[in-house]
Amino acid sequence: MTDNHIYVIFGASGDLTKRKLVPALYALFVEGLLPEKFALLGASRSSISDEDFRDRMKTAISEFKEIDDSSKIGEFVHKLHYTSVDFKDEAAFANFKQKLGALREEKEIGGNTVFYLSTPPSLYGVIPTHLASVGLNNEEDGWKRMIIEKPFGYDLDSALALKDKLLKSWNEEQLYRIDHYLGKETVQNLLVTRFSNGTFEPLWNRNYIHHVEITAAESIGIEKRGGYYDKSGALRDMVQNHLLQVAGITAMEPPSSLEPSAIRNEILKVFQSIRPMKKEDVKTHVIRGQYTTASANGEKLQGYRNEEGVGPNSITETYVALKFHIDNFRWGGVPFYIRTGKRLPTRVTEVVIHFKRTPHFLFSQGSMGNTCNQLVIRIQPDEGVMMKFGMKAPGSGFEVENVNMDFHYSELIDKRIPSAYERLIHDSMKGDTTLFARTEEVLEAWKFLSPVIESWKNDEDIPVYGYPAGSWGPLAADELIEDKAMTWRYPCKNLSNDGTHCEL
Ligand code: BG6
């Protein structure tokens, strides 16, 4: 059971609060995982009443359903409260402190508090400083934790400045940098697949693995987020955080225990071992693209530059593919390939371990072609794990067919998979930092990407390839793959009926 506490959400009128945070908190309530005494205090600029806030959240919980049981919504929303705060005004935090204090007294909840920053990133330094100015970082009357959404900084310098600002009034142990990919059940399953099976770990190294491929494809465009996305781009939005974290878990050494610091130290070591990219290599190691107007499945999809909030000459990338090496004993010589993009043909996130070929191939290859054994860890959707291997095709001769051995999470029918936010919010209540990124990890990730950010900004010779919306991105990305007999995995042979996702 978690300690009694108040959960404060700054940015309570925003999209994330209604789509993810409050539905996840409701699911925790239904599952009986909230403490006996609990209150949620939403804070935003707009001035609305507690009742209005509850009504909005009621609608949100029904619309962005996390859990089937809706019978407890009425009971849950009684725990919700609201206060309006001008976040930029330090003086407003004295009022905020009073409101929080009154709520604590009324509900007889001690001083334990989680503060969740679901605000524009420009406020990530401001709100914690203002909270500290009224003593709300002080843990004498109970723990205080600060959850910070991504992006943590815009580049290495701004991330360092933000770190310094936060650490003036908060301790590293109080800061929870959320990366919702780490909350995904299947990302955590990477740890279990690797470290609970005697079969995989002995093979998980340069002797048997040819290369590692990590894909996060999205079929949606940028929705209504042009204002944010055009300043960010795919590198900052997906690679710096989510995909490098997934790479970290894929490549880490076995931790000595499941203690948060044991796991996080190993991920950090991976980041510290990534070979720094030279500026002159950016052009050949990183491919950027932007989707252009096209028709897919009979529907016209508009190009990125026509999206709301995007300039007509924008060169922001909506697609990135990159190659890197991890210079350590386990991974020496094994290329890692990462790609992500908006408006690709489907939504799929997966890690593919490509094993080396046998030293000598005795048989005719049949459907196996040039592929070799692959272990596919499907993060979403249709979460699962699949092993591809060669079998004898029935009949005369020795023709080898590629067959799959697969497991789908959906087969565990009696188990509900909690959402990433549900898992991470619950961890933050318990004080478990295992699945949150540490400052050094975030800084290492920025350090690795700095030459890319710099070169893209300054070197006009580096192209932004256009790719038709609904396609797999720029063809130039194929050139990244060192072994010319190999390609990226295009996992879409069996598209679902509605065309939104493909089977494992
Ligand atoms: C967010 C990005 O962090 O992750 C979005 O800002 C992206 O642009 C989203 O769409 C992807 O998350 P998921 O869980 O749908 O893979």
PDB file of N, CA and C in Angstrom, residues 179-238:
ATOM      1  N   ASP A 179       9.548   8.867 -18.579  1.00  0.00           N
ATOM      2  CA  ASP A 179       9.648   8.480 -19.977  1.00  0.00           C
ATOM      3  C   ASP A 179       8.647   7.350 -20.121  1.00  0.00           C
ATOM      4  N   HIS A 180       7.513   7.636 -20.726  1.00  0.00           N
ATOM      5  CA  HIS A 180       6.425   6.663 -20.621  1.00  0.00           C
ATOM      6  C   HIS A 180       6.752   5.330 -21.298  1.00  0.00           C
ATOM      7  N   TYR A 181       7.795   5.311 -22.164  1.00  0.00           N
ATOM      8  CA  TYR A 181       8.160   4.023 -22.769  1.00  0.00           C
ATOM      9  C   TYR A 181       8.640   3.036 -21.707  1.00  0.00           C
ATOM     10  N   LEU A 182       9.291   3.568 -20.668  1.00  0.00           N
ATOM     11  CA  LEU A 182       9.786   2.668 -19.621  1.00  0.00           C
ATOM     12  C   LEU A 182       8.636   2.079 -18.813  1.00  0.00           C
ATOM     13  N   GLY A 183       7.470   2.714 -18.894  1.00  0.00           N
ATOM     14  CA  GLY A 183       6.306   2.183 -18.168  1.00  0.00           C
ATOM     15  C   GLY A 183       5.574   1.127 -18.958  1.00  0.00           C
ATOM     16  N   LYS A 184       5.952   0.910 -20.198  1.00  0.00           N
ATOM     17  CA  LYS A 184       5.233  -0.074 -21.010  1.00  0.00           C
ATOM     18  C   LYS A 184       5.619  -1.479 -20.548  1.00  0.00           C
ATOM     19  N   GLU A 185       4.599  -2.280 -20.360  1.00  0.00           N
ATOM     20  CA  GLU A 185       4.799  -3.640 -19.870  1.00  0.00           C
ATOM     21  C   GLU A 185       5.821  -4.388 -20.728  1.00  0.00           C
ATOM     22  N   THR A 186       5.729  -4.197 -22.034  1.00  0.00           N
ATOM     23  CA  THR A 186       6.581  -4.968 -22.930  1.00  0.00           C
ATOM     24  C   THR A 186       8.024  -4.474 -22.961  1.00  0.00           C
ATOM     25  N   VAL A 187       8.231  -3.204 -22.592  1.00  0.00           N
ATOM     26  CA  VAL A 187       9.608  -2.732 -22.479  1.00  0.00           C
ATOM     27  C   VAL A 187      10.236  -3.390 -21.249  1.00  0.00           C
ATOM     28  N   GLN A 188       9.438  -3.472 -20.184  1.00  0.00           N
ATOM     29  CA  GLN A 188       9.968  -4.164 -18.991  1.00  0.00           C
ATOM     30  C   GLN A 188      10.171  -5.651 -19.277  1.00  0.00           C
ATOM     31  N   ASN A 189       9.336  -6.171 -20.169  1.00  0.00           N
ATOM     32  CA  ASN A 189       9.486  -7.591 -20.500  1.00  0.00           C
ATOM     33  C   ASN A 189      10.824  -7.891 -21.169  1.00  0.00           C
ATOM     34  N   LEU A 190      11.411  -6.842 -21.769  1.00  0.00           N
ATOM     35  CA  LEU A 190      12.757  -7.030 -22.338  1.00  0.00           C
ATOM     36  C   LEU A 190      13.719  -7.519 -21.252  1.00  0.00           C
ATOM     37  N   LEU A 191      13.599  -6.921 -20.073  1.00  0.00           N
ATOM     38  CA  LEU A 191      14.467  -7.333 -18.958  1.00  0.00           C
ATOM     39  C   LEU A 191      14.207  -8.789 -18.590  1.00  0.00           C
ATOM     40  N   VAL A 192      12.916  -9.133 -18.542  1.00  0.00           N
ATOM     41  CA  VAL A 192      12.573 -10.499 -18.114  1.00  0.00           C
ATOM     42  C   VAL A 192      12.973 -11.510 -19.190  1.00  0.00           C
ATOM     43  N   THR A 193      12.719 -11.169 -20.455  1.00  0.00           N
ATOM     44  CA  THR A 193      13.104 -12.078 -21.537  1.00  0.00           C
ATOM     45  C   THR A 193      14.607 -12.338 -21.474  1.00  0.00           C
ATOM     46  N   ARG A 194      15.358 -11.273 -21.282  1.00  0.00           N
ATOM     47  CA  ARG A 194      16.817 -11.435 -21.291  1.00  0.00           C
ATOM     48  C   ARG A 194      17.334 -12.162 -20.059  1.00  0.00           C
ATOM     49  N   PHE A 195      16.843 -11.755 -18.889  1.00  0.00           N
ATOM     50  CA  PHE A 195      17.525 -12.207 -17.675  1.00  0.00           C
ATOM     51  C   PHE A 195      16.823 -13.335 -16.923  1.00  0.00           C
ATOM     52  N   SER A 196      15.689 -13.832 -17.454  1.00  0.00           N
ATOM     53  CA  SER A 196      15.071 -14.958 -16.743  1.00  0.00           C
ATOM     54  C   SER A 196      15.187 -16.241 -17.562  1.00  0.00           C
ATOM     55  N   ASN A 197      15.769 -16.141 -18.758  1.00  0.00           N
ATOM     56  CA  ASN A 197      15.855 -17.324 -19.619  1.00  0.00           C
ATOM     57  C   ASN A 197      17.307 -17.716 -19.849  1.00  0.00           C
ATOM     58  N   GLY A 198      17.581 -18.972 -19.625  1.00  0.00           N
ATOM     59  CA  GLY A 198      18.950 -19.448 -19.839  1.00  0.00           C
ATOM     60  C   GLY A 198      19.316 -19.464 -21.313  1.00  0.00           C
ATOM     61  N   THR A 199      18.305 -19.405 -22.187  1.00  0.00           N
ATOM     62  CA  THR A 199      18.614 -19.558 -23.609  1.00  0.00           C
ATOM     63  C   THR A 199      19.119 -18.276 -24.263  1.00  0.00           C
ATOM     64  N   PHE A 200      18.515 -17.139 -23.900  1.00  0.00           N
ATOM     65  CA  PHE A 200      18.847 -15.939 -24.666  1.00  0.00           C
ATOM     66  C   PHE A 200      20.162 -15.289 -24.249  1.00  0.00           C
ATOM     67  N   GLU A 201      20.365 -15.162 -22.937  1.00  0.00           N
ATOM     68  CA  GLU A 201      21.493 -14.362 -22.478  1.00  0.00           C
ATOM     69  C   GLU A 201      22.844 -14.847 -23.025  1.00  0.00           C
ATOM     70  N   PRO A 202      23.085 -16.158 -23.083  1.00  0.00           N
ATOM     71  CA  PRO A 202      24.396 -16.583 -23.616  1.00  0.00           C
ATOM     72  C   PRO A 202      24.612 -16.151 -25.072  1.00  0.00           C
ATOM     73  N   LEU A 203      23.515 -15.926 -25.789  1.00  0.00           N
ATOM     74  CA  LEU A 203      23.635 -15.537 -27.209  1.00  0.00           C
ATOM     75  C   LEU A 203      23.642 -14.025 -27.404  1.00  0.00           C
ATOM     76  N   TRP A 204      23.386 -13.297 -26.307  1.00  0.00           N
ATOM     77  CA  TRP A 204      23.101 -11.858 -26.410  1.00  0.00           C
ATOM     78  C   TRP A 204      24.388 -11.046 -26.475  1.00  0.00           C
ATOM     79  N   ASN A 205      25.152 -11.227 -27.528  1.00  0.00           N
ATOM     80  CA  ASN A 205      26.426 -10.501 -27.606  1.00  0.00           C
ATOM     81  C   ASN A 205      26.976 -10.558 -29.032  1.00  0.00           C
ATOM     82  N   ARG A 206      28.140  -9.952 -29.192  1.00  0.00           N
ATOM     83  CA  ARG A 206      28.759  -9.790 -30.506  1.00  0.00           C
ATOM     84  C   ARG A 206      29.068 -11.125 -31.198  1.00  0.00           C
ATOM     85  N   ASN A 207      29.187 -12.202 -30.427  1.00  0.00           N
ATOM     86  CA  ASN A 207      29.519 -13.481 -31.059  1.00  0.00           C
ATOM     87  C   ASN A 207      28.366 -14.044 -31.873  1.00  0.00           C
ATOM     88  N   TYR A 208      27.150 -13.727 -31.471  1.00  0.00           N
ATOM     89  CA  TYR A 208      25.984 -14.340 -32.126  1.00  0.00           C
ATOM     90  C   TYR A 208      25.031 -13.345 -32.764  1.00  0.00           C
ATOM     91  N   ILE A 209      25.145 -12.089 -32.365  1.00  0.00           N
ATOM     92  CA  ILE A 209      24.185 -11.104 -32.900  1.00  0.00           C
ATOM     93  C   ILE A 209      24.844 -10.311 -34.035  1.00  0.00           C
ATOM     94  N   HIS A 210      24.114 -10.236 -35.132  1.00  0.00           N
ATOM     95  CA  HIS A 210      24.611  -9.546 -36.325  1.00  0.00           C
ATOM     96  C   HIS A 210      24.325  -8.050 -36.216  1.00  0.00           C
ATOM     97  N   HIS A 211      23.086  -7.713 -35.901  1.00  0.00           N
ATOM     98  CA  HIS A 211      22.746  -6.308 -35.640  1.00  0.00           C
ATOM     99  C   HIS A 211      21.433  -6.237 -34.881  1.00  0.00           C
ATOM    100  N   VAL A 212      21.169  -5.045 -34.336  1.00  0.00           N
ATOM    101  CA  VAL A 212      19.945  -4.830 -33.556  1.00  0.00           C
ATOM    102  C   VAL A 212      19.177  -3.697 -34.222  1.00  0.00           C
ATOM    103  N   GLU A 213      17.872  -3.914 -34.345  1.00  0.00           N
ATOM    104  CA  GLU A 213      17.044  -2.917 -35.032  1.00  0.00           C
ATOM    105  C   GLU A 213      15.902  -2.506 -34.099  1.00  0.00           C
ATOM    106  N   ILE A 214      15.700  -1.219 -33.942  1.00  0.00           N
ATOM    107  CA  ILE A 214      14.595  -0.756 -33.092  1.00  0.00           C
ATOM    108  C   ILE A 214      13.742   0.196 -33.928  1.00  0.00           C
ATOM    109  N   THR A 215      12.469  -0.130 -34.047  1.00  0.00           N
ATOM    110  CA  THR A 215      11.563   0.676 -34.863  1.00  0.00           C
ATOM    111  C   THR A 215      10.415   1.190 -34.013  1.00  0.00           C
ATOM    112  N   ALA A 216      10.086   2.464 -34.177  1.00  0.00           N
ATOM    113  CA  ALA A 216       8.846   2.990 -33.586  1.00  0.00           C
ATOM    114  C   ALA A 216       8.141   3.740 -34.697  1.00  0.00           C
ATOM    115  N   ALA A 217       7.238   3.034 -35.370  1.00  0.00           N
ATOM    116  CA  ALA A 217       6.526   3.646 -36.493  1.00  0.00           C
ATOM    117  C   ALA A 217       5.150   4.104 -36.011  1.00  0.00           C
ATOM    118  N   GLU A 218       4.736   5.253 -36.510  1.00  0.00           N
ATOM    119  CA  GLU A 218       3.388   5.735 -36.174  1.00  0.00           C
ATOM    120  C   GLU A 218       2.663   6.054 -37.466  1.00  0.00           C
ATOM    121  N   SER A 219       1.372   5.688 -37.529  1.00  0.00           N
ATOM    122  CA  SER A 219       0.631   6.014 -38.746  1.00  0.00           C
ATOM    123  C   SER A 219       0.014   7.406 -38.637  1.00  0.00           C
ATOM    124  N   ILE A 220      -0.152   7.896 -37.410  1.00  0.00           N
ATOM    125  CA  ILE A 220      -0.727   9.235 -37.270  1.00  0.00           C
ATOM    126  C   ILE A 220       0.297  10.295 -37.692  1.00  0.00           C
ATOM    127  N   GLY A 221      -0.242  11.489 -37.984  1.00  0.00           N
ATOM    128  CA  GLY A 221       0.650  12.615 -38.269  1.00  0.00           C
ATOM    129  C   GLY A 221       0.949  13.313 -36.951  1.00  0.00           C
ATOM    130  N   ILE A 222       0.993  14.647 -36.999  1.00  0.00           N
ATOM    131  CA  ILE A 222       1.329  15.345 -35.747  1.00  0.00           C
ATOM    132  C   ILE A 222       0.072  15.826 -35.038  1.00  0.00           C
ATOM    133  N   GLU A 223      -1.088  15.389 -35.514  1.00  0.00           N
ATOM    134  CA  GLU A 223      -2.370  15.759 -34.914  1.00  0.00           C
ATOM    135  C   GLU A 223      -2.450  17.282 -34.805  1.00  0.00           C
ATOM    136  N   LYS A 224      -2.811  17.788 -33.640  1.00  0.00           N
ATOM    137  CA  LYS A 224      -2.942  19.269 -33.513  1.00  0.00           C
ATOM    138  C   LYS A 224      -1.738  19.840 -32.768  1.00  0.00           C
ATOM    139  N   ARG A 225      -0.592  19.147 -32.848  1.00  0.00           N
ATOM    140  CA  ARG A 225       0.544  19.558 -32.013  1.00  0.00           C
ATOM    141  C   ARG A 225       1.618  20.293 -32.798  1.00  0.00           C
ATOM    142  N   GLY A 226       1.214  20.921 -33.918  1.00  0.00           N
ATOM    143  CA  GLY A 226       2.197  21.582 -34.787  1.00  0.00           C
ATOM    144  C   GLY A 226       3.085  22.567 -34.045  1.00  0.00           C
ATOM    145  N   GLY A 227       2.499  23.349 -33.141  1.00  0.00           N
ATOM    146  CA  GLY A 227       3.246  24.373 -32.410  1.00  0.00           C
ATOM    147  C   GLY A 227       4.416  23.751 -31.659  1.00  0.00           C
ATOM    148  N   TYR A 228       4.149  22.646 -30.973  1.00  0.00           N
ATOM    149  CA  TYR A 228       5.215  21.961 -30.229  1.00  0.00           C
ATOM    150  C   TYR A 228       6.145  21.228 -31.193  1.00  0.00           C
ATOM    151  N   TYR A 229       5.548  20.441 -32.097  1.00  0.00           N
ATOM    152  CA  TYR A 229       6.335  19.491 -32.877  1.00  0.00           C
ATOM    153  C   TYR A 229       7.317  20.195 -33.808  1.00  0.00           C
ATOM    154  N   ASP A 230       6.868  21.314 -34.373  1.00  0.00           N
ATOM    155  CA  ASP A 230       7.738  21.968 -35.349  1.00  0.00           C
ATOM    156  C   ASP A 230       9.035  22.472 -34.707  1.00  0.00           C
ATOM    157  N   LYS A 231       8.997  22.729 -33.398  1.00  0.00           N
ATOM    158  CA  LYS A 231      10.230  23.153 -32.711  1.00  0.00           C
ATOM    159  C   LYS A 231      11.022  21.942 -32.233  1.00  0.00           C
ATOM    160  N   SER A 232      10.361  20.806 -32.194  1.00  0.00           N
ATOM    161  CA  SER A 232      11.005  19.641 -31.616  1.00  0.00           C
ATOM    162  C   SER A 232      11.553  18.714 -32.702  1.00  0.00           C
ATOM    163  N   GLY A 233      10.654  18.116 -33.493  1.00  0.00           N
ATOM    164  CA  GLY A 233      11.089  17.159 -34.517  1.00  0.00           C
ATOM    165  C   GLY A 233      11.273  15.778 -33.907  1.00  0.00           C
ATOM    166  N   ALA A 234      11.391  14.779 -34.793  1.00  0.00           N
ATOM    167  CA  ALA A 234      11.401  13.384 -34.338  1.00  0.00           C
ATOM    168  C   ALA A 234      12.612  13.045 -33.469  1.00  0.00           C
ATOM    169  N   LEU A 235      13.746  13.679 -33.739  1.00  0.00           N
ATOM    170  CA  LEU A 235      14.957  13.350 -32.969  1.00  0.00           C
ATOM    171  C   LEU A 235      14.752  13.669 -31.481  1.00  0.00           C
ATOM    172  N   ARG A 236      14.213  14.875 -31.226  1.00  0.00           N
ATOM    173  CA  ARG A 236      13.992  15.264 -29.828  1.00  0.00           C
ATOM    174  C   ARG A 236      12.747  14.593 -29.256  1.00  0.00           C
ATOM    175  N   ASP A 237      11.749  14.383 -30.103  1.00  0.00           N
ATOM    176  CA  ASP A 237      10.460  13.877 -29.618  1.00  0.00           C
ATOM    177  C   ASP A 237      10.516  12.383 -29.276  1.00  0.00           C
ATOM    178  N   MET A 238      11.264  11.621 -30.026  1.00  0.00           N
ATOM    179  CA  MET A 238      11.232  10.159 -29.847  1.00  0.00           C
ATOM    180  C   MET A 238      12.601   9.529 -29.598  1.00  0.00           C
TER     181      MET A 238
END
